[in-house]
Amino acid sequence: MGKAADERATLTINASDDLPDMLEKIRRAGTQEVILDCGLHPILREDPFVRRLLKATAADFGKDVTFRHTDATTRAGVDTRGRQETHARGTSARIQRQRILPRRLSALPTATWKRFGVIIPRGRIPLAVFAAITGILLTGVVTFVLPRARIQLALVTEPFTADFTVWLDTSAVEPRAAAGAHPARLFRAEEVVEQEFSVETIVQKGARAEGSVDIVNETTAAQGIKARSRLKSASGVVLRTQRDVIIPAQGRAAVRVQAEEGGNAGNLEPQRLTFSALPAASQRILYGAVVQPLRGGTDNQVHQVSAADIERGSAELRASAERTLRERIAQETRSASFSAPPERRTAFSKEELTRIVVNHPEVTPAAGTEASTFRLKATVRGEAFIADAQSFNAFIADLIRQRIAEEKEPARASTLDDLRVVDIRWDHGRAEFSLHVDTPLVPRIDLNTLRSRLEQRTADDATAFLRAIPGVRSAEVRLSPVWVKRIPGIPRNIHIETTTE
């Protein structure tokens, strides 16, 4: 007994000692078995998990630690494999790395999980590291342990085109696919629009130039020229003869002329004139000549309301009125109230289901009046059918299902933008229109049933089974991890993706 007591060193742990101090005392002890008196240290006395941590650390350099309390002794055996450590405390890097215990219990950055005997870190950084490690472990389990099957199916598509006759009826209560009728609302609006426009037509009101010109006849026969015949200058000025005249062969005759429009442009200097009605060859041998300058033309340009101005203004007024009314229709469509819940409520209307009429506008002042501006006033009336978009889309889907076989289904759900209105007829609260639908079809496959039929099949067997399904062009089966040889029996681990060709 005396010899055994001599082989164990007794060390007293003070309240101020931290982990490096404790480990240094244990390391310097001359015996392999060390007794630690922890009655003065609050952490070692109250927390068995800290004692366990200290025992495990001391075992790294071959020390068997026994803790002694005031009235009891606790001993734990450790691995006797030890190694010699340096005796210099300041150069012990391993001991410095073990500094995880504070001097006070309240500052301890660890929380014990007593049920499992592990230490869970507290604080943001330790928790983040703990969560990251847990996530990596779970990902590894899912990736490398759980069996999974990924199946890629390429389905053959076939075209499907149909025209439906559909009624939007304000008196209908619910959709009737057999009759092709769907309930709708008829929105009516009327507005009086008025707009001012500028006059672009400029009329020359100045005096017209006049004078005498010679008509030259180089032909071998006499030529007769009637009154009001048109002579044109190189600058585009048009002159009118004031009387009938006969020009002898190989001769000339004078005739009075007057400019067709007023302005200084009619004051022509001596030059050659041509008859616009004659062909080019005849204009060289029968023409007019200004011998004495024409005078008397003065400028006086004024704006005058013309039919062209009214037509231009009417087009702009009509476009503006239609735009305003369509904005009202769009606002009414957005705020339309249907039976669907508010979060799923959307209204449907198309451009073809809107009718806008603009009556003949009133013009002030009238055409022919000298003015720089004029005003147009018109009444615009509009009607638009509005339906519940969700209900109408389901209504069209029912019509499509009635036309296709049971083993087929559309490759994708039709949207309202895919629908094309071919023809429309308005009839007192009802609109009959032809609706054109163009969508591809694919085989109808129940994926849940398919998963159950693929369970426990090998990859080759499953591929052959899938390729035998009508409408399947190709199939690819991938199993993971690499050691998995059969499709798992868990349906949620069988992922099926379909594409169309």
Steps between C-alpha positions, in 0.01 A plus 500: 500500500780745582665433171178565305450828682850606411426441128217756505558874529240720668448846345287781640303701241445858605192703404711726279651216293385470141543205266863570398595533869332168582663323205841642588471367857390159373782487247765589760378235741764231533253209505268356241202507734403845625241596764344845452347666805222707337323616814615859446420520125127568434495368145677171568296449816155559339531396137585134429527563127784747549677236708449250221653746253802552727549124542492445123752780443735371771485154348666638185830516684450180703351620827228319695301765687290442814286779647464534876217690667440586859307180577546272196751393241427450130742320275501432128736276316665628187726370235846450645663573168679827568772705356753730658429872471739789537531643852492862392152644551552799272597278205215253531296581185266208553401623845440851365265361236296333772412833670125466480404543866462849648593589853133554593206268453274781371739567210507136389413501122359147507168347599472137603248263353465267794293238329771404252806624680621732222596866496296729270661838424313822572535825308453591134829380357504158676135444413566588135788254487289235672213556252738488203652172614153354561387611153806347338438172679133494399590584140751220498242257633245604238758497221697189575268283711133537397419321172344716230383460143479777243301422187492716185217436251481652152138499381386517139265790425232518237330817376146585599301780341135578567251781450230550760186709483468673835229724643573764759155551649404759760192298594692176570560405863764229464711356217329249274762317299239298309339818368829688472368784720691680772369776729637848449440863578438765236672826580360807324649848502430826319710814495490836325845599380607838371837605370660797324725462196719735300422584136777387267343602168635833369307677222637780282254790503722754320439650152572283197753600237380546140626609158541389140695203367563370149390154392756361255391238244784324317273241340386501135134545596307767687436426869207616714539572872189523719448737787614382846777287350788447743850628437771408749833666571822329598445618861157335515283812459178420312347757262153485343417635153215751511348434152503266204772557243604344166871491415591475133742237371860594553385814683406649835213690665470707819250412775417641845587278797450516876676312782290226655599610852594833648843594623830635383586166344273585204712800401697317227788630296530410127524123473353196331167345609365152432150359460460242778236306304733430203748214481870581521553475122216743427617744767812567291303622197201670668580715801463841656753779542503790745619797295416777747529435877177413681415731788232563763553203732514574874546274807227454763521153663238408760405182696172354392315200643493231235360149463852361543533677836165365614589146394834517682340637817222241489754217484691639799179559695378147428831346611507707819137417580554128444812506715315673783211258483726195487675624813163515673422148380838375625437663838156343516654165408753524782234593756233257375332300777448127454427208728863388527701587813673838476850353487402290195264747335605619156286627215529406136434711195654514156537775247257326268233495772497879516294719271554878482300737279582870449226707337562765235671796669370855507743753343539857626552711288379342178720398210612791280523742791819695548632397842817375664325236715178301501321278755346157463236358734377141487323238709676165546315187611661173602399149604717221634427149623683409823518147643671326791840400362543191720152372425534572129836323482350192668204526262731488196694211656172305531422565135846376401466184713170422329677504163806289584529132593521382860861385464615844383542835674634842400876532524451820696209687647346747258508864597266777397774645281497180290135548403431673172160648421423423137156656460255677729132589486331733749143426599337704782701396805656198336810462288546196278853448379714228349799410713807340343713272721834357389685287758710179490385180673705245697412160650315514831725336765411460868836560669391353836393174337817499292717534813332204667553285189868593481589409860774237544572482125854513369603791282494292180164343585349841581636652177348222290169533685487876446587482130212257449246763614319648195613854430836472679783569256790439738565430869804538720531355853773610740553337841703648782716444697714275285437192713121515437398239243119524516244778508419573866168402649441849639280693252628842603854393411395431140521825302338501155552785254326522163601692189334525160643447154 
